[in-house]
Amino acid sequence: MFDRFFAGFQPRLVPTLLSLPGVVILFGLAGWQFSRHIEREAENDFRAGRLALAAVDVDAAMADPAAHRFRRVTVEGTFAHDKELYVYARSLRGNEGFYVVTPLLREGKPAVLVNRGWVSKDLRSASLRAEGQLAGVQRVEGILRDEPRRGPWMPDNEIASNQWFWFDLPAMQKVASLPAMLPVYVEADLEPRNPGGWPRGGQTQIQLPRPHLQYAFTWFCLAIALAAVYLLSQRRKP
């Protein structure tokens, strides 16, 4: 069968130099996407396992932050609403708006940044959601995060206008004039809901999307197709 298929196969230089690297690259892309699929599966399993654990105090978690990544934590303090930071974000439904990130001040302890949740663009001004500006000591439960979450094409933060695109924690601490701050932030749960409904917590993406297996299959098929076209095009009739 293979002898018949390769009968008359006489590769020419230029098509070979153009086609073979392409086949290698496409197979490489397929392998890379498959490895990304495995990594994404592992991360989703990790997150599910962490969220199945009971919440711990944030200070206890800070004894070993790496061991408590994506762990549910609790923290108490008073919100400094006058120091709100606004991180551009789409809601889980795809609408444009901002995460309201507010320092939680704690007596005798470093402050903690809390992502209280999402608001639409027209609710950025705190005066339009005054009911949700909680006063007094509050207990927050949420997910411990520390990663900047800056994508490859994400723009620089517009610090002067208090519009952020990624979590630059040292810069946020400076802008909020916090003398001491934990090098993490907490993403607040949806419940209990803030009075008036805003900001809306529970914005954490618990499970990451997994399109990479489909991408790997696409690249693999393209590699096979290119290889087949090359082989057929280099056959000479007897």
PDB file of C-alpha atoms in Angstrom:
ATOM      1  CA  MET A   1       0.000   0.000   0.000  1.00  0.00           C
ATOM      2  CA  PHE A   2       2.721   2.441   0.975  1.00  0.00           C
ATOM      3  CA  ASP A   3       4.822   1.425  -1.996  1.00  0.00           C
ATOM      4  CA  ARG A   4       1.957   2.319  -4.313  1.00  0.00           C
ATOM      5  CA  PHE A   5       1.341   5.616  -2.534  1.00  0.00           C
ATOM      6  CA  PHE A   6       4.980   6.684  -2.788  1.00  0.00           C
ATOM      7  CA  ALA A   7       5.412   5.409  -6.318  1.00  0.00           C
ATOM      8  CA  GLY A   8       6.761   8.225  -8.430  1.00  0.00           C
ATOM      9  CA  PHE A   9       7.536  10.380  -5.379  1.00  0.00           C
ATOM     10  CA  GLN A  10      10.193  12.844  -6.502  1.00  0.00           C
ATOM     11  CA  PRO A  11      10.362  15.804  -4.097  1.00  0.00           C
ATOM     12  CA  ARG A  12      11.435  19.157  -5.467  1.00  0.00           C
ATOM     13  CA  LEU A  13      13.566  21.493  -3.404  1.00  0.00           C
ATOM     14  CA  VAL A  14      11.392  24.588  -3.098  1.00  0.00           C
ATOM     15  CA  PRO A  15       8.104  22.814  -2.184  1.00  0.00           C
ATOM     16  CA  THR A  16      10.022  20.660   0.299  1.00  0.00           C
ATOM     17  CA  LEU A  17      11.650  23.671   1.967  1.00  0.00           C
ATOM     18  CA  LEU A  18       8.268  25.374   2.229  1.00  0.00           C
ATOM     19  CA  SER A  19       6.148  22.409   3.274  1.00  0.00           C
ATOM     20  CA  LEU A  20       8.231  20.433   5.754  1.00  0.00           C
ATOM     21  CA  PRO A  21       8.823  23.310   8.208  1.00  0.00           C
ATOM     22  CA  GLY A  22       5.112  24.069   8.036  1.00  0.00           C
ATOM     23  CA  VAL A  23       4.237  20.475   8.920  1.00  0.00           C
ATOM     24  CA  VAL A  24       6.682  20.507  11.824  1.00  0.00           C
ATOM     25  CA  ILE A  25       5.319  23.821  13.117  1.00  0.00           C
ATOM     26  CA  LEU A  26       1.712  22.635  12.889  1.00  0.00           C
ATOM     27  CA  PHE A  27       2.482  19.417  14.750  1.00  0.00           C
ATOM     28  CA  GLY A  28       4.338  21.502  17.335  1.00  0.00           C
ATOM     29  CA  LEU A  29       1.319  23.766  17.780  1.00  0.00           C
ATOM     30  CA  ALA A  30      -0.898  20.713  18.212  1.00  0.00           C
ATOM     31  CA  GLY A  31       1.411  19.362  20.910  1.00  0.00           C
ATOM     32  CA  TRP A  32       1.571  22.732  22.642  1.00  0.00           C
ATOM     33  CA  GLN A  33      -2.214  23.038  22.731  1.00  0.00           C
ATOM     34  CA  PHE A  34      -2.518  19.501  24.076  1.00  0.00           C
ATOM     35  CA  SER A  35      -0.082  20.350  26.880  1.00  0.00           C
ATOM     36  CA  ARG A  36      -2.116  23.492  27.603  1.00  0.00           C
ATOM     37  CA  HIS A  37      -5.212  21.302  27.852  1.00  0.00           C
ATOM     38  CA  ILE A  38      -3.487  19.109  30.433  1.00  0.00           C
ATOM     39  CA  GLU A  39      -2.355  22.175  32.406  1.00  0.00           C
ATOM     40  CA  ARG A  40      -5.854  23.676  32.344  1.00  0.00           C
ATOM     41  CA  GLU A  41      -7.389  20.394  33.525  1.00  0.00           C
ATOM     42  CA  ALA A  42      -4.900  20.257  36.397  1.00  0.00           C
ATOM     43  CA  GLU A  43      -5.639  23.872  37.388  1.00  0.00           C
ATOM     44  CA  ASN A  44      -9.394  23.274  37.382  1.00  0.00           C
ATOM     45  CA  ASP A  45      -8.970  20.165  39.519  1.00  0.00           C
ATOM     46  CA  PHE A  46      -6.749  22.158  41.862  1.00  0.00           C
ATOM     47  CA  ARG A  47      -9.311  24.935  42.199  1.00  0.00           C
ATOM     48  CA  ALA A  48     -12.158  22.527  42.835  1.00  0.00           C
ATOM     49  CA  GLY A  49     -10.132  20.813  45.528  1.00  0.00           C
ATOM     50  CA  ARG A  50      -9.193  24.083  47.232  1.00  0.00           C
ATOM     51  CA  LEU A  51     -12.740  25.399  47.265  1.00  0.00           C
ATOM     52  CA  ALA A  52     -13.967  22.194  48.881  1.00  0.00           C
ATOM     53  CA  LEU A  53     -11.926  23.089  51.981  1.00  0.00           C
ATOM     54  CA  ALA A  54     -13.265  25.150  54.868  1.00  0.00           C
ATOM     55  CA  ALA A  55     -12.386  28.852  54.998  1.00  0.00           C
ATOM     56  CA  VAL A  56      -9.400  29.929  57.094  1.00  0.00           C
ATOM     57  CA  ASP A  57      -8.395  33.281  58.557  1.00  0.00           C
ATOM     58  CA  VAL A  58      -6.389  35.352  56.105  1.00  0.00           C
ATOM     59  CA  ASP A  59      -3.526  35.839  58.575  1.00  0.00           C
ATOM     60  CA  ALA A  60      -3.256  32.088  59.083  1.00  0.00           C
ATOM     61  CA  ALA A  61      -3.143  31.675  55.305  1.00  0.00           C
ATOM     62  CA  MET A  62      -0.332  34.233  55.043  1.00  0.00           C
ATOM     63  CA  ALA A  63       1.939  31.965  57.078  1.00  0.00           C
ATOM     64  CA  ASP A  64       2.315  30.023  53.805  1.00  0.00           C
ATOM     65  CA  PRO A  65       0.635  31.922  50.936  1.00  0.00           C
ATOM     66  CA  ALA A  66       1.674  29.443  48.251  1.00  0.00           C
ATOM     67  CA  ALA A  67      -0.003  26.618  50.139  1.00  0.00           C
ATOM     68  CA  HIS A  68      -3.218  28.633  50.381  1.00  0.00           C
ATOM     69  CA  ARG A  69      -3.484  29.853  46.785  1.00  0.00           C
ATOM     70  CA  PHE A  70      -7.119  29.992  45.719  1.00  0.00           C
ATOM     71  CA  ARG A  71      -8.193  29.019  49.230  1.00  0.00           C
ATOM     72  CA  ARG A  72     -11.335  30.469  50.745  1.00  0.00           C
ATOM     73  CA  VAL A  73     -10.414  32.895  53.551  1.00  0.00           C
ATOM     74  CA  THR A  74     -12.110  35.235  56.010  1.00  0.00           C
ATOM     75  CA  VAL A  75     -11.011  38.692  57.108  1.00  0.00           C
ATOM     76  CA  GLU A  76     -12.522  41.432  59.264  1.00  0.00           C
ATOM     77  CA  GLY A  77     -12.021  45.173  59.109  1.00  0.00           C
ATOM     78  CA  THR A  78     -13.479  48.502  58.061  1.00  0.00           C
ATOM     79  CA  PHE A  79     -13.786  49.449  54.399  1.00  0.00           C
ATOM     80  CA  ALA A  80     -11.995  52.639  53.326  1.00  0.00           C
ATOM     81  CA  HIS A  81     -14.524  53.562  50.642  1.00  0.00           C
ATOM     82  CA  ASP A  82     -12.764  56.837  49.915  1.00  0.00           C
ATOM     83  CA  LYS A  83      -9.813  54.819  48.604  1.00  0.00           C
ATOM     84  CA  GLU A  84     -11.713  52.687  46.076  1.00  0.00           C
ATOM     85  CA  LEU A  85      -9.758  51.430  43.077  1.00  0.00           C
ATOM     86  CA  TYR A  86     -11.432  50.533  39.787  1.00  0.00           C
ATOM     87  CA  VAL A  87     -10.201  47.601  37.714  1.00  0.00           C
ATOM     88  CA  TYR A  88     -11.671  47.334  34.222  1.00  0.00           C
ATOM     89  CA  ALA A  89     -13.482  44.029  33.856  1.00  0.00           C
ATOM     90  CA  ARG A  90     -16.232  42.226  32.090  1.00  0.00           C
ATOM     91  CA  SER A  91     -18.790  40.497  34.232  1.00  0.00           C
ATOM     92  CA  LEU A  92     -19.225  36.742  33.967  1.00  0.00           C
ATOM     93  CA  ARG A  93     -22.010  37.549  31.468  1.00  0.00           C
ATOM     94  CA  GLY A  94     -19.669  39.602  29.292  1.00  0.00           C
ATOM     95  CA  ASN A  95     -20.849  43.131  30.179  1.00  0.00           C
ATOM     96  CA  GLU A  96     -18.277  45.919  30.518  1.00  0.00           C
ATOM     97  CA  GLY A  97     -17.670  47.566  33.854  1.00  0.00           C
ATOM     98  CA  PHE A  98     -15.297  47.628  36.798  1.00  0.00           C
ATOM     99  CA  TYR A  99     -14.275  45.620  39.806  1.00  0.00           C
ATOM    100  CA  VAL A 100     -14.527  47.793  42.909  1.00  0.00           C
ATOM    101  CA  VAL A 101     -11.367  47.091  44.899  1.00  0.00           C
ATOM    102  CA  THR A 102     -11.513  48.567  48.387  1.00  0.00           C
ATOM    103  CA  PRO A 103      -8.896  48.543  51.166  1.00  0.00           C
ATOM    104  CA  LEU A 104     -10.111  46.800  54.308  1.00  0.00           C
ATOM    105  CA  LEU A 105      -8.454  48.507  57.253  1.00  0.00           C
ATOM    106  CA  ARG A 106      -7.614  46.404  60.313  1.00  0.00           C
ATOM    107  CA  GLU A 107      -6.636  47.632  63.746  1.00  0.00           C
ATOM    108  CA  GLY A 108      -2.940  46.905  64.313  1.00  0.00           C
ATOM    109  CA  LYS A 109      -2.677  44.738  61.201  1.00  0.00           C
ATOM    110  CA  PRO A 110      -1.831  45.320  57.535  1.00  0.00           C
ATOM    111  CA  ALA A 111      -4.718  46.329  55.314  1.00  0.00           C
ATOM    112  CA  VAL A 112      -6.172  43.874  52.805  1.00  0.00           C
ATOM    113  CA  LEU A 113      -7.440  44.764  49.362  1.00  0.00           C
ATOM    114  CA  VAL A 114     -10.891  43.322  48.742  1.00  0.00           C
ATOM    115  CA  ASN A 115     -12.388  42.949  45.296  1.00  0.00           C
ATOM    116  CA  ARG A 116     -15.944  43.616  46.432  1.00  0.00           C
ATOM    117  CA  GLY A 117     -17.386  42.761  43.036  1.00  0.00           C
ATOM    118  CA  TRP A 118     -18.473  44.151  39.701  1.00  0.00           C
ATOM    119  CA  VAL A 119     -20.372  47.313  38.778  1.00  0.00           C
ATOM    120  CA  SER A 120     -21.380  48.587  35.363  1.00  0.00           C
ATOM    121  CA  LYS A 121     -19.677  51.659  33.930  1.00  0.00           C
ATOM    122  CA  ASP A 122     -22.547  53.942  34.895  1.00  0.00           C
ATOM    123  CA  LEU A 123     -22.235  52.839  38.538  1.00  0.00           C
ATOM    124  CA  ARG A 124     -18.557  53.602  38.939  1.00  0.00           C
ATOM    125  CA  SER A 125     -19.339  56.641  41.083  1.00  0.00           C
ATOM    126  CA  ALA A 126     -19.847  55.517  44.686  1.00  0.00           C
ATOM    127  CA  SER A 127     -22.584  58.114  45.149  1.00  0.00           C
ATOM    128  CA  LEU A 128     -24.812  56.112  42.796  1.00  0.00           C
ATOM    129  CA  ARG A 129     -24.590  52.996  44.981  1.00  0.00           C
ATOM    130  CA  ALA A 130     -24.395  54.576  48.419  1.00  0.00           C
ATOM    131  CA  GLU A 131     -26.515  51.817  49.938  1.00  0.00           C
ATOM    132  CA  GLY A 132     -23.735  49.310  49.322  1.00  0.00           C
ATOM    133  CA  GLN A 133     -21.038  51.386  51.031  1.00  0.00           C
ATOM    134  CA  LEU A 134     -20.977  49.332  54.219  1.00  0.00           C
ATOM    135  CA  ALA A 135     -19.870  51.116  57.394  1.00  0.00           C
ATOM    136  CA  GLY A 136     -18.348  49.700  60.561  1.00  0.00           C
ATOM    137  CA  VAL A 137     -16.480  46.441  61.018  1.00  0.00           C
ATOM    138  CA  GLN A 138     -17.335  43.925  58.307  1.00  0.00           C
ATOM    139  CA  ARG A 139     -16.535  40.250  57.935  1.00  0.00           C
ATOM    140  CA  VAL A 140     -15.598  39.282  54.389  1.00  0.00           C
ATOM    141  CA  GLU A 141     -15.318  35.768  53.036  1.00  0.00           C
ATOM    142  CA  GLY A 142     -13.813  35.169  49.651  1.00  0.00           C
ATOM    143  CA  ILE A 143     -11.028  33.627  47.617  1.00  0.00           C
ATOM    144  CA  LEU A 144      -7.380  34.434  48.199  1.00  0.00           C
ATOM    145  CA  ARG A 145      -5.577  35.701  45.087  1.00  0.00           C
ATOM    146  CA  ASP A 146      -2.118  37.126  44.524  1.00  0.00           C
ATOM    147  CA  GLU A 147      -1.502  36.948  40.783  1.00  0.00           C
ATOM    148  CA  PRO A 148      -1.380  40.180  38.724  1.00  0.00           C
ATOM    149  CA  ARG A 149      -3.626  38.615  36.034  1.00  0.00           C
ATOM    150  CA  ARG A 150      -2.036  40.697  33.301  1.00  0.00           C
ATOM    151  CA  GLY A 151      -2.648  39.315  29.827  1.00  0.00           C
ATOM    152  CA  PRO A 152      -0.088  39.630  27.002  1.00  0.00           C
ATOM    153  CA  TRP A 153      -1.995  42.427  25.229  1.00  0.00           C
ATOM    154  CA  MET A 154      -3.240  44.231  28.310  1.00  0.00           C
ATOM    155  CA  PRO A 155      -2.493  47.989  28.418  1.00  0.00           C
ATOM    156  CA  ASP A 156      -0.678  49.788  31.190  1.00  0.00           C
ATOM    157  CA  ASN A 157      -2.692  50.867  34.190  1.00  0.00           C
ATOM    158  CA  GLU A 158      -3.927  54.467  34.028  1.00  0.00           C
ATOM    159  CA  ILE A 159      -2.989  55.292  37.582  1.00  0.00           C
ATOM    160  CA  ALA A 160      -3.654  59.032  37.330  1.00  0.00           C
ATOM    161  CA  SER A 161      -7.310  58.413  36.444  1.00  0.00           C
ATOM    162  CA  ASN A 162      -7.652  55.469  38.837  1.00  0.00           C
ATOM    163  CA  GLN A 163      -8.424  53.044  36.035  1.00  0.00           C
ATOM    164  CA  TRP A 164      -6.630  49.726  36.321  1.00  0.00           C
ATOM    165  CA  PHE A 165      -6.432  46.844  33.903  1.00  0.00           C
ATOM    166  CA  TRP A 166      -4.515  44.420  36.089  1.00  0.00           C
ATOM    167  CA  PHE A 167      -3.718  43.982  39.765  1.00  0.00           C
ATOM    168  CA  ASP A 168      -0.447  45.826  40.377  1.00  0.00           C
ATOM    169  CA  LEU A 169      -0.534  45.404  44.152  1.00  0.00           C
ATOM    170  CA  PRO A 170       2.502  47.573  45.053  1.00  0.00           C
ATOM    171  CA  ALA A 171       1.163  50.441  42.921  1.00  0.00           C
ATOM    172  CA  MET A 172      -2.321  50.007  44.387  1.00  0.00           C
ATOM    173  CA  GLN A 173      -0.904  50.193  47.897  1.00  0.00           C
ATOM    174  CA  LYS A 174       0.889  53.421  47.002  1.00  0.00           C
ATOM    175  CA  VAL A 175      -2.157  55.035  45.395  1.00  0.00           C
ATOM    176  CA  ALA A 176      -4.350  54.082  48.357  1.00  0.00           C
ATOM    177  CA  SER A 177      -1.725  55.498  50.767  1.00  0.00           C
ATOM    178  CA  LEU A 178      -1.628  52.326  52.836  1.00  0.00           C
ATOM    179  CA  PRO A 179       1.421  52.130  55.129  1.00  0.00           C
ATOM    180  CA  ALA A 180       1.138  48.357  55.326  1.00  0.00           C
ATOM    181  CA  MET A 181      -0.777  45.895  53.166  1.00  0.00           C
ATOM    182  CA  LEU A 182      -0.790  42.144  52.688  1.00  0.00           C
ATOM    183  CA  PRO A 183       0.653  41.151  49.266  1.00  0.00           C
ATOM    184  CA  VAL A 184      -2.639  39.506  48.302  1.00  0.00           C
ATOM    185  CA  TYR A 185      -6.242  40.421  47.621  1.00  0.00           C
ATOM    186  CA  VAL A 186      -9.513  38.738  48.429  1.00  0.00           C
ATOM    187  CA  GLU A 187     -12.308  38.262  45.913  1.00  0.00           C
ATOM    188  CA  ALA A 188     -15.521  38.554  47.877  1.00  0.00           C
ATOM    189  CA  ASP A 189     -18.249  35.934  47.572  1.00  0.00           C
ATOM    190  CA  LEU A 190     -21.660  36.731  46.128  1.00  0.00           C
ATOM    191  CA  GLU A 191     -23.319  36.058  49.477  1.00  0.00           C
ATOM    192  CA  PRO A 192     -24.131  37.954  51.535  1.00  0.00           C
ATOM    193  CA  ARG A 193     -25.151  40.401  48.822  1.00  0.00           C
ATOM    194  CA  ASN A 194     -24.310  44.048  49.291  1.00  0.00           C
ATOM    195  CA  PRO A 195     -27.314  46.281  50.072  1.00  0.00           C
ATOM    196  CA  GLY A 196     -28.746  47.599  46.839  1.00  0.00           C
ATOM    197  CA  GLY A 197     -27.059  44.758  44.967  1.00  0.00           C
ATOM    198  CA  TRP A 198     -23.824  46.612  44.156  1.00  0.00           C
ATOM    199  CA  PRO A 199     -20.972  45.853  43.907  1.00  0.00           C
ATOM    200  CA  ARG A 200     -21.916  42.321  42.900  1.00  0.00           C
ATOM    201  CA  GLY A 201     -19.519  39.805  44.403  1.00  0.00           C
ATOM    202  CA  GLY A 202     -18.909  36.240  43.341  1.00  0.00           C
ATOM    203  CA  GLN A 203     -17.066  37.224  40.154  1.00  0.00           C
ATOM    204  CA  THR A 204     -14.319  34.624  40.531  1.00  0.00           C
ATOM    205  CA  GLN A 205     -14.018  32.313  37.557  1.00  0.00           C
ATOM    206  CA  ILE A 206     -14.027  29.025  39.431  1.00  0.00           C
ATOM    207  CA  GLN A 207     -13.399  26.823  36.382  1.00  0.00           C
ATOM    208  CA  LEU A 208     -11.292  28.040  33.482  1.00  0.00           C
ATOM    209  CA  PRO A 209     -12.496  27.378  29.920  1.00  0.00           C
ATOM    210  CA  ARG A 210     -10.937  24.400  28.161  1.00  0.00           C
ATOM    211  CA  PRO A 211     -10.806  25.011  24.401  1.00  0.00           C
ATOM    212  CA  HIS A 212      -7.266  23.705  23.951  1.00  0.00           C
ATOM    213  CA  LEU A 213      -8.148  20.129  23.002  1.00  0.00           C
ATOM    214  CA  GLN A 214     -10.224  21.464  20.117  1.00  0.00           C
ATOM    215  CA  TYR A 215      -7.348  23.720  19.078  1.00  0.00           C
ATOM    216  CA  ALA A 216      -4.912  20.786  19.255  1.00  0.00           C
ATOM    217  CA  PHE A 217      -7.186  18.707  17.002  1.00  0.00           C
ATOM    218  CA  THR A 218      -7.428  21.580  14.505  1.00  0.00           C
ATOM    219  CA  TRP A 219      -3.651  22.048  14.306  1.00  0.00           C
ATOM    220  CA  PHE A 220      -3.153  18.284  14.022  1.00  0.00           C
ATOM    221  CA  CYS A 221      -5.616  18.041  11.122  1.00  0.00           C
ATOM    222  CA  LEU A 222      -3.965  20.956   9.355  1.00  0.00           C
ATOM    223  CA  ALA A 223      -0.574  19.266   9.737  1.00  0.00           C
ATOM    224  CA  ILE A 224      -1.915  16.024   8.253  1.00  0.00           C
ATOM    225  CA  ALA A 225      -3.594  17.921   5.424  1.00  0.00           C
ATOM    226  CA  LEU A 226      -0.447  19.859   4.552  1.00  0.00           C
ATOM    227  CA  ALA A 227       1.648  16.694   4.648  1.00  0.00           C
ATOM    228  CA  ALA A 228      -0.827  14.921   2.355  1.00  0.00           C
ATOM    229  CA  VAL A 229      -0.933  17.814  -0.117  1.00  0.00           C
ATOM    230  CA  TYR A 230       2.862  17.946  -0.185  1.00  0.00           C
ATOM    231  CA  LEU A 231       3.245  14.198  -0.785  1.00  0.00           C
ATOM    232  CA  LEU A 232       0.630  14.115  -3.515  1.00  0.00           C
ATOM    233  CA  SER A 233       2.013  17.197  -5.238  1.00  0.00           C
ATOM    234  CA  GLN A 234       5.501  15.678  -5.432  1.00  0.00           C
ATOM    235  CA  ARG A 235       4.436  12.524  -7.249  1.00  0.00           C
ATOM    236  CA  ARG A 236       5.396  12.267 -10.891  1.00  0.00           C
ATOM    237  CA  LYS A 237       3.421  10.263 -13.389  1.00  0.00           C
ATOM    238  CA  PRO A 238       5.372   7.384 -14.863  1.00  0.00           C
TER     239      PRO A 238
END
